[in-house]
PDB file of C-alpha atoms in Angstrom:
ATOM      1  CA  MET A   1       0.000   0.000   0.000  1.00  0.00           C
ATOM      2  CA  LEU A   2       1.025   3.627  -0.103  1.00  0.00           C
ATOM      3  CA  ARG A   3       2.294   6.298   2.268  1.00  0.00           C
ATOM      4  CA  ALA A   4       2.925   9.807   1.129  1.00  0.00           C
ATOM      5  CA  LEU A   5       5.751  12.267   1.626  1.00  0.00           C
ATOM      6  CA  VAL A   6       6.472  15.712   0.219  1.00  0.00           C
ATOM      7  CA  VAL A   7       9.779  17.353  -0.710  1.00  0.00           C
ATOM      8  CA  ALA A   8       9.642  21.178  -0.414  1.00  0.00           C
ATOM      9  CA  THR A   9       6.481  21.885  -2.372  1.00  0.00           C
ATOM     10  CA  LEU A  10       6.645  18.625  -4.334  1.00  0.00           C
ATOM     11  CA  ALA A  11       5.367  15.358  -2.927  1.00  0.00           C
ATOM     12  CA  VAL A  12       6.800  11.909  -2.942  1.00  0.00           C
ATOM     13  CA  VAL A  13       4.834   8.857  -1.832  1.00  0.00           C
ATOM     14  CA  CYS A  14       5.869   6.030   0.381  1.00  0.00           C
ATOM     15  CA  LEU A  15       4.309   2.568   0.077  1.00  0.00           C
ATOM     16  CA  ALA A  16       2.862   0.487   2.859  1.00  0.00           C
ATOM     17  CA  ALA A  17       4.140  -2.798   4.235  1.00  0.00           C
ATOM     18  CA  GLY A  18       3.157  -5.146   6.967  1.00  0.00           C
ATOM     19  CA  PRO A  19       5.242  -7.937   8.461  1.00  0.00           C
ATOM     20  CA  GLY A  20       7.514  -9.269   5.770  1.00  0.00           C
ATOM     21  CA  ARG A  21       7.353  -7.774   2.306  1.00  0.00           C
ATOM     22  CA  ALA A  22       4.796  -5.174   1.216  1.00  0.00           C
ATOM     23  CA  ASP A  23       2.201  -6.002  -1.399  1.00  0.00           C
ATOM     24  CA  ILE A  24       2.411  -3.048  -3.748  1.00  0.00           C
ATOM     25  CA  ASN A  25      -0.317  -4.411  -6.010  1.00  0.00           C
ATOM     26  CA  SER A  26      -3.073  -3.105  -3.737  1.00  0.00           C
ATOM     27  CA  VAL A  27      -2.071   0.508  -4.444  1.00  0.00           C
ATOM     28  CA  PHE A  28      -2.450   0.268  -8.202  1.00  0.00           C
ATOM     29  CA  GLY A  29      -5.633   1.908  -9.403  1.00  0.00           C
ATOM     30  CA  ASN A  30      -6.000   3.960  -6.202  1.00  0.00           C
ATOM     31  CA  THR A  31      -4.998   7.473  -5.120  1.00  0.00           C
ATOM     32  CA  VAL A  32      -3.062   8.606  -2.064  1.00  0.00           C
ATOM     33  CA  VAL A  33      -4.023  12.108  -0.994  1.00  0.00           C
ATOM     34  CA  SER A  34      -1.592  13.952   1.301  1.00  0.00           C
ATOM     35  CA  ARG A  35      -2.893  16.994   3.188  1.00  0.00           C
ATOM     36  CA  TYR A  36      -0.789  19.669   4.853  1.00  0.00           C
ATOM     37  CA  PRO A  37      -1.928  21.696   7.883  1.00  0.00           C
ATOM     38  CA  ASP A  38      -2.031  24.840   5.695  1.00  0.00           C
ATOM     39  CA  GLY A  39      -4.706  23.271   3.450  1.00  0.00           C
ATOM     40  CA  GLY A  40      -2.405  22.271   0.581  1.00  0.00           C
ATOM     41  CA  TRP A  41      -2.667  18.769  -0.822  1.00  0.00           C
ATOM     42  CA  VAL A  42      -0.910  16.356  -3.164  1.00  0.00           C
ATOM     43  CA  LYS A  43      -2.432  13.410  -5.056  1.00  0.00           C
ATOM     44  CA  HIS A  44      -0.129  10.448  -5.777  1.00  0.00           C
ATOM     45  CA  TRP A  45      -0.447   7.613  -8.316  1.00  0.00           C
ATOM     46  CA  PHE A  46       1.723   4.495  -8.678  1.00  0.00           C
ATOM     47  CA  ASN A  47       1.552   2.356 -11.819  1.00  0.00           C
ATOM     48  CA  PRO A  48       2.492  -1.336 -12.259  1.00  0.00           C
ATOM     49  CA  ASP A  49       5.103  -0.380 -14.890  1.00  0.00           C
ATOM     50  CA  GLY A  50       7.196   1.497 -12.290  1.00  0.00           C
ATOM     51  CA  THR A  51       5.997   5.000 -13.132  1.00  0.00           C
ATOM     52  CA  TYR A  52       4.758   7.495 -10.551  1.00  0.00           C
ATOM     53  CA  ALA A  53       2.863  10.779 -10.915  1.00  0.00           C
ATOM     54  CA  ALA A  54       1.769  13.488  -8.489  1.00  0.00           C
ATOM     55  CA  GLN A  55      -0.436  16.551  -8.774  1.00  0.00           C
ATOM     56  CA  PHE A  56      -0.338  19.475  -6.311  1.00  0.00           C
ATOM     57  CA  SER A  57      -3.143  21.734  -5.168  1.00  0.00           C
ATOM     58  CA  ASP A  58      -1.460  24.648  -6.975  1.00  0.00           C
ATOM     59  CA  GLY A  59      -1.497  22.750 -10.296  1.00  0.00           C
ATOM     60  CA  ARG A  60       2.126  21.593 -10.394  1.00  0.00           C
ATOM     61  CA  ARG A  61       2.930  18.021 -11.420  1.00  0.00           C
ATOM     62  CA  LEU A  62       5.741  15.590 -10.697  1.00  0.00           C
ATOM     63  CA  ALA A  63       6.768  12.402 -12.508  1.00  0.00           C
ATOM     64  CA  ALA A  64       9.227   9.761 -11.304  1.00  0.00           C
ATOM     65  CA  ARG A  65      10.141   6.070 -11.349  1.00  0.00           C
ATOM     66  CA  TRP A  66       9.450   3.936  -8.253  1.00  0.00           C
ATOM     67  CA  SER A  67      10.995   0.696  -7.029  1.00  0.00           C
ATOM     68  CA  VAL A  68      10.908  -1.394  -3.863  1.00  0.00           C
ATOM     69  CA  ALA A  69      14.200  -1.882  -2.013  1.00  0.00           C
ATOM     70  CA  GLY A  70      13.681  -4.279   0.894  1.00  0.00           C
ATOM     71  CA  GLU A  71      11.091  -2.647   3.167  1.00  0.00           C
ATOM     72  CA  ARG A  72      11.410   0.746   1.469  1.00  0.00           C
ATOM     73  CA  VAL A  73       9.955   2.359  -1.623  1.00  0.00           C
ATOM     74  CA  CYS A  74      12.261   4.634  -3.587  1.00  0.00           C
ATOM     75  CA  LEU A  75      11.636   7.324  -6.176  1.00  0.00           C
ATOM     76  CA  THR A  76      14.227   8.182  -8.802  1.00  0.00           C
ATOM     77  CA  HIS A  77      14.368  10.120 -12.083  1.00  0.00           C
ATOM     78  CA  MET A  78      12.108  12.819 -10.615  1.00  0.00           C
ATOM     79  CA  ARG A  79      10.939  15.468 -13.086  1.00  0.00           C
ATOM     80  CA  PRO A  80      11.127  18.294 -12.544  1.00  0.00           C
ATOM     81  CA  SER A  81      14.203  17.793 -10.384  1.00  0.00           C
ATOM     82  CA  ILE A  82      13.513  18.217  -6.676  1.00  0.00           C
ATOM     83  CA  MET A  83      16.117  20.245  -4.862  1.00  0.00           C
ATOM     84  CA  MET A  84      18.998  18.196  -6.297  1.00  0.00           C
ATOM     85  CA  ILE A  85      17.689  14.984  -4.666  1.00  0.00           C
ATOM     86  CA  PRO A  86      18.476  12.157  -7.124  1.00  0.00           C
ATOM     87  CA  ARG A  87      16.768   9.433  -5.042  1.00  0.00           C
ATOM     88  CA  PHE A  88      14.276   9.452  -2.188  1.00  0.00           C
ATOM     89  CA  CYS A  89      13.402   6.343  -0.141  1.00  0.00           C
ATOM     90  CA  THR A  90      11.002   5.828   2.746  1.00  0.00           C
ATOM     91  CA  GLU A  91       9.763   2.904   4.816  1.00  0.00           C
ATOM     92  CA  MET A  92       6.573   1.172   3.748  1.00  0.00           C
ATOM     93  CA  VAL A  93       3.540   0.869   6.053  1.00  0.00           C
ATOM     94  CA  GLU A  94       0.375  -1.175   5.551  1.00  0.00           C
ATOM     95  CA  ALA A  95      -2.945   0.601   4.771  1.00  0.00           C
ATOM     96  CA  GLU A  96      -6.319  -0.217   3.240  1.00  0.00           C
ATOM     97  CA  VAL A  97      -8.597   2.009   1.150  1.00  0.00           C
ATOM     98  CA  GLY A  98     -10.167   4.600   3.451  1.00  0.00           C
ATOM     99  CA  GLU A  99      -7.417   4.436   6.084  1.00  0.00           C
ATOM    100  CA  THR A 100      -5.519   7.526   7.128  1.00  0.00           C
ATOM    101  CA  TRP A 101      -2.006   7.846   8.529  1.00  0.00           C
ATOM    102  CA  GLN A 102       0.511  10.526   9.348  1.00  0.00           C
ATOM    103  CA  SER A 103       3.969  10.791   7.904  1.00  0.00           C
ATOM    104  CA  ARG A 104       6.665  13.384   7.451  1.00  0.00           C
ATOM    105  CA  ASP A 105       8.139  14.773   4.299  1.00  0.00           C
ATOM    106  CA  PRO A 106      11.913  14.842   3.798  1.00  0.00           C
ATOM    107  CA  LEU A 107      12.017  18.296   5.396  1.00  0.00           C
ATOM    108  CA  GLY A 108      10.315  16.978   8.547  1.00  0.00           C
ATOM    109  CA  ARG A 109       6.891  18.504   7.913  1.00  0.00           C
ATOM    110  CA  ARG A 110       3.856  16.466   8.939  1.00  0.00           C
ATOM    111  CA  VAL A 111       1.310  15.323   6.367  1.00  0.00           C
ATOM    112  CA  GLN A 112      -1.981  13.485   6.848  1.00  0.00           C
ATOM    113  CA  ASN A 113      -2.542  10.820   4.187  1.00  0.00           C
ATOM    114  CA  ILE A 114      -5.560   8.857   3.034  1.00  0.00           C
ATOM    115  CA  LEU A 115      -5.784   6.020   0.528  1.00  0.00           C
ATOM    116  CA  VAL A 116      -8.762   6.739  -1.753  1.00  0.00           C
ATOM    117  CA  ALA A 117     -10.359   4.120  -3.978  1.00  0.00           C
ATOM    118  CA  GLY A 118      -9.903   4.724  -7.697  1.00  0.00           C
ATOM    119  CA  ARG A 119      -7.894   7.222  -9.690  1.00  0.00           C
ATOM    120  CA  ASN A 120      -9.076  10.493  -8.256  1.00  0.00           C
ATOM    121  CA  PRO A 121      -7.830  13.199 -10.661  1.00  0.00           C
TER     122      PRO A 121
END
């Protein structure tokens, strides 16, 4: 499943995992929405082919490649480039559609995430 993180004003998602290895398949076809305390949000989409996309409340977009490394999900090849960060990895945590969880972006800011059924544009 997915967990979301944001870099500066761009977001990066983290996947969910339970004991053992995470099952990334459950995130495909769904949307992770990350909300900031100031009202801003980011929508995140993972695709089975290893591509990732995000859309921000101000209209900006981000594209990247994702991969699983042990119990972490990593984003690489981010476009546009995010503050000179070539790779971002985060631990995976298990979640079901409708569940919410808190996480922090790479700058330490808190975000509230929810896994929403379907591709919510």
